[in-house]
Each structure stands twice: as structure tokens, then as C-alpha cells.
Coordinates of C-alpha atoms in Angstrom, one line a residue:
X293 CA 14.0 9.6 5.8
X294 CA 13.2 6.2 4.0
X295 CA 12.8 5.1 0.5
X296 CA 12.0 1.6 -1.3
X297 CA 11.6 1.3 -5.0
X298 CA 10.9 -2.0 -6.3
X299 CA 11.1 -3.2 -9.7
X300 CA 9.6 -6.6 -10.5
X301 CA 9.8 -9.0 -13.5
X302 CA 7.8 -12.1 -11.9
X303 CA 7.1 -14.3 -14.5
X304 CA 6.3 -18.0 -15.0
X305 CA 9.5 -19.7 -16.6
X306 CA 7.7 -23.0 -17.4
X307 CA 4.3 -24.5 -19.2
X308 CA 2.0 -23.0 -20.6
X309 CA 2.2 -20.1 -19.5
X310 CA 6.2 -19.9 -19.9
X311 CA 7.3 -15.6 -20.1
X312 CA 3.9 -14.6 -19.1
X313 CA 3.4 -12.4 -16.1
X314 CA 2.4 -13.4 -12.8
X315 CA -1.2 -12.2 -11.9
X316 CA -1.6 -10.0 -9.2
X317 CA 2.4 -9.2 -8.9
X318 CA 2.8 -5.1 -10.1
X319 CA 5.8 -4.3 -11.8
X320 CA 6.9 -1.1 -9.8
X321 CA 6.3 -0.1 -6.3
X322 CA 7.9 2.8 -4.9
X323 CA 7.7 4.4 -1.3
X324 CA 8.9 7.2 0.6
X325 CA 8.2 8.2 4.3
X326 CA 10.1 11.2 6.5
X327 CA 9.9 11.8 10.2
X328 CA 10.0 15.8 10.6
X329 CA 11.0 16.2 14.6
X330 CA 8.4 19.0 16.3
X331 CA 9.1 21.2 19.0
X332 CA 7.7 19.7 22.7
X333 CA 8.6 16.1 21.8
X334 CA 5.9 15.9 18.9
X335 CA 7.0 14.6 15.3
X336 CA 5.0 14.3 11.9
X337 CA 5.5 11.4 9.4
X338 CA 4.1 11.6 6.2
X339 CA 4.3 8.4 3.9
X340 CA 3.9 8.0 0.4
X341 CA 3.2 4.9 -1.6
X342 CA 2.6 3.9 -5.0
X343 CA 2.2 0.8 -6.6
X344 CA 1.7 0.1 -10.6
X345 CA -0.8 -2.2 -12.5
X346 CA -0.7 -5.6 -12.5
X347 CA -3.2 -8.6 -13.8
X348 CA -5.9 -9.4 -12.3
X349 CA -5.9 -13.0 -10.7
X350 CA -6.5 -15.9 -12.9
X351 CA -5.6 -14.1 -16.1
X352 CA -2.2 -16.0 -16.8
X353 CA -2.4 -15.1 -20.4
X354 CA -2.2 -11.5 -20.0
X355 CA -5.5 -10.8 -22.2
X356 CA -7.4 -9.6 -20.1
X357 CA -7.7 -5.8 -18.1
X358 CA -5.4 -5.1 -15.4
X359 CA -6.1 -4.0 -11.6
X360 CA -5.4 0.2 -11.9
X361 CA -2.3 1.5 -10.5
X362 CA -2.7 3.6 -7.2
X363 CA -0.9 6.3 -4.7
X364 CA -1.4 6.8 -0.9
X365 CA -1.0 9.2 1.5
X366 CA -0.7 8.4 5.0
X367 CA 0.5 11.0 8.0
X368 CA 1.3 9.8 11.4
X369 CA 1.7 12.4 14.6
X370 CA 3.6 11.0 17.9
X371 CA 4.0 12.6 20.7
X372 CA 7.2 10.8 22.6
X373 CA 8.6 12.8 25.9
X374 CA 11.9 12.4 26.7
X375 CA 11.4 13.6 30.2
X376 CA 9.1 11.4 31.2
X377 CA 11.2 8.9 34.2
X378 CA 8.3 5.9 32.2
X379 CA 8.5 5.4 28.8
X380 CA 5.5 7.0 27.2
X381 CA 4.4 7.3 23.4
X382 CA 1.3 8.8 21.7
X383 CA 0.5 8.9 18.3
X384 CA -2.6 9.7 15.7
X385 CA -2.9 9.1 12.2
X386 CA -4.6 9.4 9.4
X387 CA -4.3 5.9 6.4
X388 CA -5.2 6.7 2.4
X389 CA -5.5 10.7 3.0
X390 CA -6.9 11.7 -0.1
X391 CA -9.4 8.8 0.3
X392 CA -8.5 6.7 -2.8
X393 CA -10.5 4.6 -4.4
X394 CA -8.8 1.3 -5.0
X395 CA -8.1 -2.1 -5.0
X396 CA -5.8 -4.6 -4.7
X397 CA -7.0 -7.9 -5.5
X398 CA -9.3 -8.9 -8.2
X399 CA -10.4 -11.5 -10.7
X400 CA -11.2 -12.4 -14.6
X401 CA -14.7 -13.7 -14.6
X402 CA -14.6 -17.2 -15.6
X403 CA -16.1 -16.2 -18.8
X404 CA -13.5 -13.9 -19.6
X405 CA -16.9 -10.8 -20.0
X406 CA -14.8 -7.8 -18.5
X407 CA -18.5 -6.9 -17.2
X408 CA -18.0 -8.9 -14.6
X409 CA -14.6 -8.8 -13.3
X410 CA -14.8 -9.0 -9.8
X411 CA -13.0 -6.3 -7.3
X412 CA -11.9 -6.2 -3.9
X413 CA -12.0 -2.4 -2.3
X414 CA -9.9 -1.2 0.2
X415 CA -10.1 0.9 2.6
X416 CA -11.0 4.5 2.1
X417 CA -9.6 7.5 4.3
X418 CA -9.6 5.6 7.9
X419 CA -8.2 7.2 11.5
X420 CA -5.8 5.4 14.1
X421 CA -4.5 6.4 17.3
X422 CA -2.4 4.6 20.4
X423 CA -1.1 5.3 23.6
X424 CA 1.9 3.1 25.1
X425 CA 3.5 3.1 28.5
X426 CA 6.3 0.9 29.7
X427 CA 7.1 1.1 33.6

């Protein structure tokens, strides 16, 4: 099992901009993964991320909307014998289960017109898999 919470206060300390938040920094992250061992040498790992709302980029005056906070779920299966005389690992996954809409970087028009904020998607639900073998 694994766990991570951040808490983050980043904040310029001098100019203009002195006590303002940093854009693009969130506040609060938190995540939490497990590794659930299988029968026949398979485990499943489910993760769980979540980040908070921050300012979008170029708004160091912290007017202006923020990027929307946002929760993944990702789930991993290996397959690793241990009575194998090589080393060999499998594994499958699925990245942003639920398929999540979101994004992670974005920008205050240079007009400051929240109509045209511009956004950066991520990825939506997307599939992995890997073999390795070490002899």
C-alpha cells in the first residue's frame, strides 16, 4: 500500500505580485495506490489520484477562474511467475478509468474575457500493456 498527500502554499514572496499564488501550482494533491497479490502469480493495482484547483497560467493576480479540480482511476494487472528459471513480467492496464474529462494546463486570455480561456485536455480512458524478459 502507498499514500502521498501534499499540501502546497507556493506563493511569490516578492514584487508585484508578493503573497499571491503561483499559477498552475494546486494546493492539495493526494494519492493512494495498493497491490492486491492473486493466485497463479497475477496481482491487481488500483491507483487513485486527486489533485485540487489551481490558477490558470498567467493569472498572477488571482482574479481570474481556476483550472477544475480532478480524480483518477487507474488499475494495473501483472502477471510475474516465480517459477520461471528467466525473469518474466506481464502486465495490462487501464489509465483515467472513468474517463475523466480534464485538464491540466491552461491560460487567461490576454484580454482577461473568460470566453476565451484557453485549455489543454488530457487524455481520456487509454489502454497499456508490456511484456519483459531478462535472460
Amino acid at each position: 500500500m502507498e499514500a502521498e498527500e501534499d499540501c502546497v502554499a507556493a506563493r511569490f514572496t516578492k514584487g508585484v505580485y508578493n503573497d499571491k499564488q503561483i499559477p498552475l501550482v494546486p494546493n492539495y494533491k493526494v494519492f493512494f495506490g495498493l497491490e492486491l497479490f492473486l493466485p497463479y502469480a497475477f496481482s491487481l493495482a488500483p491507483e487513485f489520484r486527486y489533485t485540487g484547483k489551481c490558477y490558470l497560467g498567467d493569472d498572477k493576480n488571482n482574479n481570474g477562474e481556476k483550472l477544475s479540480d480532478y480524480s483518477l482511476v487507474d488499475i494495473l494487472l501483472r502477471y510475474r511467475p516465480t517459477n520461471h528459471k528467466h525473469k518474466l513480467s506481464a502486465f495490462v492496464g487501464v489509465e483515467n478509468l472513468f474517463n475523466e474529462e480534464y485538464s491540466t494546463l491552461g491560460y487567461e486570455d490576454f484580454l482577461e474575457n473568460p470566453e476565451y480561456n484557453v485549455y489543454y485536455p488530457s487524455p481520456g480512458r487509454n489502454f497499456k500493456a508490456g511484456l519483459s524478459f531478462i535472460f
